[in-house]
One Martini backbone bead per residue (centre of mass of N, CA, C, O) as a GRO file, in nm:
protein
  245
    1UNK     BB    1   3.736  -3.241   0.547
    2UNK     BB    2   3.693  -3.537   0.457
    3UNK     BB    3   3.394  -3.500   0.376
    4UNK     BB    4   3.439  -3.282   0.157
    5UNK     BB    5   3.642  -3.445  -0.018
    6UNK     BB    6   3.457  -3.695  -0.070
    7UNK     BB    7   3.232  -3.539  -0.244
    8UNK     BB    8   3.453  -3.521  -0.503
    9UNK     BB    9   3.434  -3.802  -0.566
   10UNK     BB   10   3.300  -4.051  -0.735
   11UNK     BB   11   3.118  -4.087  -0.482
   12UNK     BB   12   2.861  -3.993  -0.315
   13UNK     BB   13   2.784  -3.836  -0.020
   14UNK     BB   14   2.629  -3.687   0.251
   15UNK     BB   15   2.711  -3.391   0.170
   16UNK     BB   16   2.532  -3.340  -0.082
   17UNK     BB   17   2.241  -3.365   0.038
   18UNK     BB   18   2.287  -3.134   0.241
   19UNK     BB   19   2.335  -2.914   0.032
   20UNK     BB   20   2.060  -2.942  -0.111
   21UNK     BB   21   1.889  -2.884   0.141
   22UNK     BB   22   2.001  -2.597   0.191
   23UNK     BB   23   1.919  -2.482  -0.085
   24UNK     BB   24   1.613  -2.531  -0.052
   25UNK     BB   25   1.583  -2.350   0.197
   26UNK     BB   26   1.668  -2.092   0.051
   27UNK     BB   27   1.449  -2.100  -0.164
   28UNK     BB   28   1.210  -2.092   0.033
   29UNK     BB   29   1.287  -1.819   0.160
   30UNK     BB   30   1.273  -1.653  -0.103
   31UNK     BB   31   0.973  -1.710  -0.160
   32UNK     BB   32   0.870  -1.574   0.114
   33UNK     BB   33   1.037  -1.301  -0.016
   34UNK     BB   34   0.877  -1.188  -0.230
   35UNK     BB   35   0.883  -0.950  -0.493
   36UNK     BB   36   0.739  -0.620  -0.579
   37UNK     BB   37   0.605  -0.411  -0.840
   38UNK     BB   38   0.408  -0.097  -0.877
   39UNK     BB   39   0.102   0.055  -1.011
   40UNK     BB   40  -0.134   0.343  -0.998
   41UNK     BB   41  -0.475   0.460  -1.040
   42UNK     BB   42  -0.678   0.753  -0.926
   43UNK     BB   43  -0.802   0.910  -0.617
   44UNK     BB   44  -0.878   1.192  -0.434
   45UNK     BB   45  -1.045   1.242  -0.107
   46UNK     BB   46  -1.183   1.500   0.057
   47UNK     BB   47  -1.231   1.587   0.419
   48UNK     BB   48  -1.417   1.874   0.558
   49UNK     BB   49  -1.520   2.209   0.554
   50UNK     BB   50  -1.591   2.172   0.220
   51UNK     BB   51  -1.629   1.845   0.251
   52UNK     BB   52  -1.864   1.571   0.258
   53UNK     BB   53  -1.851   1.271   0.194
   54UNK     BB   54  -1.989   1.160  -0.108
   55UNK     BB   55  -1.826   1.338  -0.388
   56UNK     BB   56  -1.742   1.357  -0.719
   57UNK     BB   57  -1.648   1.666  -0.730
   58UNK     BB   58  -1.396   1.602  -0.507
   59UNK     BB   59  -1.242   1.433  -0.715
   60UNK     BB   60  -0.895   1.363  -0.774
   61UNK     BB   61  -0.617   1.297  -0.932
   62UNK     BB   62  -0.405   0.994  -0.892
   63UNK     BB   63  -0.092   0.826  -0.789
   64UNK     BB   64   0.113   0.514  -0.777
   65UNK     BB   65   0.403   0.367  -0.616
   66UNK     BB   66   0.557   0.033  -0.543
   67UNK     BB   67   0.687  -0.185  -0.280
   68UNK     BB   68   0.692  -0.549  -0.225
   69UNK     BB   69   0.703  -0.777   0.063
   70UNK     BB   70   0.666  -1.124   0.113
   71UNK     BB   71   0.672  -1.276   0.419
   72UNK     BB   72   0.408  -1.432   0.338
   73UNK     BB   73   0.099  -1.556   0.245
   74UNK     BB   74  -0.041  -1.324   0.447
   75UNK     BB   75   0.214  -1.121   0.462
   76UNK     BB   76   0.289  -0.773   0.386
   77UNK     BB   77   0.528  -0.527   0.267
   78UNK     BB   78   0.484  -0.166   0.205
   79UNK     BB   79   0.616   0.080  -0.025
   80UNK     BB   80   0.498   0.422  -0.094
   81UNK     BB   81   0.397   0.652  -0.361
   82UNK     BB   82   0.176   0.940  -0.345
   83UNK     BB   83   0.004   1.150  -0.595
   84UNK     BB   84  -0.184   1.472  -0.615
   85UNK     BB   85  -0.465   1.631  -0.640
   86UNK     BB   86  -0.643   1.882  -0.425
   87UNK     BB   87  -0.996   1.972  -0.406
   88UNK     BB   88  -1.224   2.249  -0.308
   89UNK     BB   89  -1.564   2.398  -0.276
   90UNK     BB   90  -1.842   2.582  -0.187
   91UNK     BB   91  -1.965   2.604  -0.475
   92UNK     BB   92  -1.977   2.283  -0.537
   93UNK     BB   93  -1.979   2.173  -0.201
   94UNK     BB   94  -2.206   2.257  -0.003
   95UNK     BB   95  -2.292   2.189   0.347
   96UNK     BB   96  -2.417   2.484   0.392
   97UNK     BB   97  -2.519   2.810   0.416
   98UNK     BB   98  -2.248   2.909   0.535
   99UNK     BB   99  -2.070   2.806   0.302
  100UNK     BB  100  -2.192   2.985   0.081
  101UNK     BB  101  -2.098   3.250   0.220
  102UNK     BB  102  -1.792   3.191   0.233
  103UNK     BB  103  -1.651   3.086  -0.036
  104UNK     BB  104  -1.437   2.858  -0.032
  105UNK     BB  105  -1.097   2.744  -0.141
  106UNK     BB  106  -0.888   2.473  -0.290
  107UNK     BB  107  -0.549   2.399  -0.449
  108UNK     BB  108  -0.345   2.111  -0.434
  109UNK     BB  109  -0.042   1.929  -0.366
  110UNK     BB  110   0.010   1.575  -0.293
  111UNK     BB  111   0.264   1.402  -0.097
  112UNK     BB  112   0.321   1.046  -0.032
  113UNK     BB  113   0.467   0.843   0.233
  114UNK     BB  114   0.460   0.480   0.286
  115UNK     BB  115   0.402   0.221   0.546
  116UNK     BB  116   0.274  -0.117   0.517
  117UNK     BB  117   0.053  -0.374   0.617
  118UNK     BB  118  -0.061  -0.687   0.490
  119UNK     BB  119  -0.371  -0.887   0.499
  120UNK     BB  120  -0.453  -1.211   0.395
  121UNK     BB  121  -0.732  -1.436   0.383
  122UNK     BB  122  -0.625  -1.605   0.146
  123UNK     BB  123  -0.471  -1.891  -0.032
  124UNK     BB  124  -0.357  -1.755  -0.328
  125UNK     BB  125  -0.020  -1.832  -0.351
  126UNK     BB  126  -0.053  -2.120  -0.377
  127UNK     BB  127   0.010  -2.382  -0.595
  128UNK     BB  128  -0.248  -2.587  -0.485
  129UNK     BB  129  -0.459  -2.361  -0.575
  130UNK     BB  130  -0.765  -2.211  -0.717
  131UNK     BB  131  -0.710  -1.945  -0.591
  132UNK     BB  132  -0.694  -1.595  -0.740
  133UNK     BB  133  -0.797  -1.444  -0.474
  134UNK     BB  134  -0.808  -1.153  -0.233
  135UNK     BB  135  -0.866  -1.014   0.054
  136UNK     BB  136  -0.757  -0.703   0.229
  137UNK     BB  137  -0.560  -0.551   0.481
  138UNK     BB  138  -0.441  -0.219   0.596
  139UNK     BB  139  -0.151  -0.070   0.779
  140UNK     BB  140   0.020   0.242   0.911
  141UNK     BB  141   0.256   0.482   0.791
  142UNK     BB  142   0.283   0.850   0.727
  143UNK     BB  143   0.372   1.112   0.497
  144UNK     BB  144   0.285   1.458   0.408
  145UNK     BB  145   0.271   1.702   0.143
  146UNK     BB  146   0.241   2.054   0.066
  147UNK     BB  147   0.129   2.245  -0.228
  148UNK     BB  148  -0.025   2.571  -0.311
  149UNK     BB  149  -0.064   2.752  -0.092
  150UNK     BB  150  -0.154   3.029   0.028
  151UNK     BB  151  -0.253   3.200   0.265
  152UNK     BB  152  -0.189   3.167   0.598
  153UNK     BB  153  -0.385   3.157   0.896
  154UNK     BB  154  -0.136   2.983   1.004
  155UNK     BB  155   0.112   2.816   1.171
  156UNK     BB  156   0.258   2.559   0.959
  157UNK     BB  157   0.338   2.257   0.835
  158UNK     BB  158   0.378   2.090   0.514
  159UNK     BB  159   0.450   1.845   0.710
  160UNK     BB  160   0.269   1.537   0.781
  161UNK     BB  161   0.111   1.301   0.956
  162UNK     BB  162  -0.014   0.954   0.908
  163UNK     BB  163  -0.289   0.700   0.895
  164UNK     BB  164  -0.306   0.424   0.708
  165UNK     BB  165  -0.617   0.263   0.592
  166UNK     BB  166  -0.773  -0.053   0.465
  167UNK     BB  167  -0.887  -0.201   0.150
  168UNK     BB  168  -0.886  -0.502  -0.072
  169UNK     BB  169  -0.820  -0.653  -0.404
  170UNK     BB  170  -0.678  -0.953  -0.546
  171UNK     BB  171  -0.549  -1.065  -0.876
  172UNK     BB  172  -0.445  -1.336  -1.077
  173UNK     BB  173  -0.335  -1.339  -1.400
  174UNK     BB  174  -0.036  -1.438  -1.340
  175UNK     BB  175   0.271  -1.518  -1.206
  176UNK     BB  176   0.357  -1.196  -1.267
  177UNK     BB  177   0.055  -1.076  -1.258
  178UNK     BB  178  -0.131  -0.827  -1.081
  179UNK     BB  179  -0.452  -0.721  -0.954
  180UNK     BB  180  -0.595  -0.412  -0.805
  181UNK     BB  181  -0.818  -0.295  -0.539
  182UNK     BB  182  -0.835   0.025  -0.353
  183UNK     BB  183  -0.917   0.148  -0.014
  184UNK     BB  184  -0.812   0.455   0.161
  185UNK     BB  185  -0.740   0.601   0.469
  186UNK     BB  186  -0.654   0.924   0.638
  187UNK     BB  187  -0.524   0.991   0.942
  188UNK     BB  188  -0.518   1.315   1.074
  189UNK     BB  189  -0.347   1.608   1.265
  190UNK     BB  190  -0.515   1.827   1.075
  191UNK     BB  191  -0.691   2.158   0.978
  192UNK     BB  192  -0.528   2.273   0.687
  193UNK     BB  193  -0.592   2.137   0.412
  194UNK     BB  194  -0.814   2.381   0.335
  195UNK     BB  195  -0.734   2.653   0.496
  196UNK     BB  196  -0.950   2.576   0.726
  197UNK     BB  197  -1.059   2.687   1.054
  198UNK     BB  198  -1.052   2.835   1.319
  199UNK     BB  199  -1.241   3.100   1.480
  200UNK     BB  200  -1.448   3.364   1.549
  201UNK     BB  201  -1.759   3.291   1.680
  202UNK     BB  202  -1.861   3.602   1.731
  203UNK     BB  203  -1.797   3.631   1.421
  204UNK     BB  204  -2.003   3.640   1.125
  205UNK     BB  205  -1.786   3.557   0.855
  206UNK     BB  206  -1.750   3.242   0.766
  207UNK     BB  207  -1.411   3.174   0.788
  208UNK     BB  208  -1.471   2.914   0.946
  209UNK     BB  209  -1.446   2.612   1.124
  210UNK     BB  210  -1.402   2.299   1.273
  211UNK     BB  211  -1.190   2.255   1.549
  212UNK     BB  212  -1.302   1.944   1.632
  213UNK     BB  213  -1.231   1.866   1.313
  214UNK     BB  214  -1.035   1.700   1.128
  215UNK     BB  215  -0.899   1.630   0.857
  216UNK     BB  216  -0.921   1.427   0.549
  217UNK     BB  217  -0.821   1.140   0.338
  218UNK     BB  218  -0.841   0.963   0.015
  219UNK     BB  219  -0.766   0.647  -0.156
  220UNK     BB  220  -0.844   0.528  -0.493
  221UNK     BB  221  -0.775   0.222  -0.694
  222UNK     BB  222  -0.576   0.082  -0.947
  223UNK     BB  223  -0.351  -0.207  -1.003
  224UNK     BB  224  -0.016  -0.311  -1.101
  225UNK     BB  225   0.181  -0.620  -1.066
  226UNK     BB  226   0.521  -0.723  -1.040
  227UNK     BB  227   0.672  -1.047  -1.011
  228UNK     BB  228   0.968  -1.185  -0.835
  229UNK     BB  229   0.990  -1.496  -0.868
  230UNK     BB  230   1.105  -1.803  -0.769
  231UNK     BB  231   1.276  -2.063  -0.867
  232UNK     BB  232   1.253  -2.371  -0.830
  233UNK     BB  233   1.404  -2.619  -0.668
  234UNK     BB  234   1.605  -2.860  -0.748
  235UNK     BB  235   1.670  -3.175  -0.774
  236UNK     BB  236   1.851  -3.438  -0.712
  237UNK     BB  237   2.042  -3.641  -0.934
  238UNK     BB  238   2.080  -3.878  -0.690
  239UNK     BB  239   1.800  -3.985  -0.598
  240UNK     BB  240   1.768  -4.255  -0.757
  241UNK     BB  241   2.026  -4.396  -0.663
  242UNK     BB  242   1.942  -4.416  -0.364
  243UNK     BB  243   1.678  -4.576  -0.409
  244UNK     BB  244   1.806  -4.822  -0.563
  245UNK     BB  245   1.981  -4.890  -0.296
   0.00000   0.00000   0.00000
C-alpha cells in the first residue's frame, strides 16, 4: 500500500515503471493476437463419378467470409463460412463412354463451416522486414450441408464432415488491408455428392458409380482482409528523467 500511495506523490517511484512495463507486455500480447475479418470470391470444383481432374466446365461460383486470429507471426487460426453452387453432368464432362450412356447430372447448393490453422513460411508481418508476402499452408476440420438434391438413391444425411487442407499466398497492401489467393481441397467421407454411387454391377444400366472412390470438392479464390492491428504501446514520459539522473 505504501508503494502504491507513493507513486501518486510528487516524484515517481519504482511503481510507475513497473506499471508501464506491464502495460507494454499487455500491448505486446494483444499484437500477437491480432484479429482480421475478410471475404473472398472464387469457385467450387467437384470431383467424382461425373467429373474428374481439372475441367473449367465443372467450376461453379462460390464465396466465403471469415474471421482470423493471429496467434503468432507464423500461426493463425481461422473460422470461415463458404457457400456456392456445385454442378456437373455427363453431357458436359463425360469421363468415359459409360458415362455418356448414363447421362446423369446434379445441381446443388453447398454451405460449409470450417475451422483451420494456417502456417506462414516467411516473417512477413514483422515491423522491421521488407518482406510483404508469404506462402502458407492450412488444414483443419469442417462440416458441409447440401440442398437441392432430387430423389435420393440411398438414405444419407445432408450434413457431412470434411477435412479441408491446401495452400495460398498473402500480400500486404498496407497495414490495414491484405490480399490473398488460396486453393483448398476437401477430403470427404461421402459418395453421394453427385447423387451417384454404387449400383448392381451385374446389370449394365450405367446408373452407378465407383463405390470404392468417395467424392471430393475444391475451393479456390481471391480474398481481401481487413486487419484490426493494435496501436504500439507508448513509452514512459519519465524515461528521460530517469536517464538524466
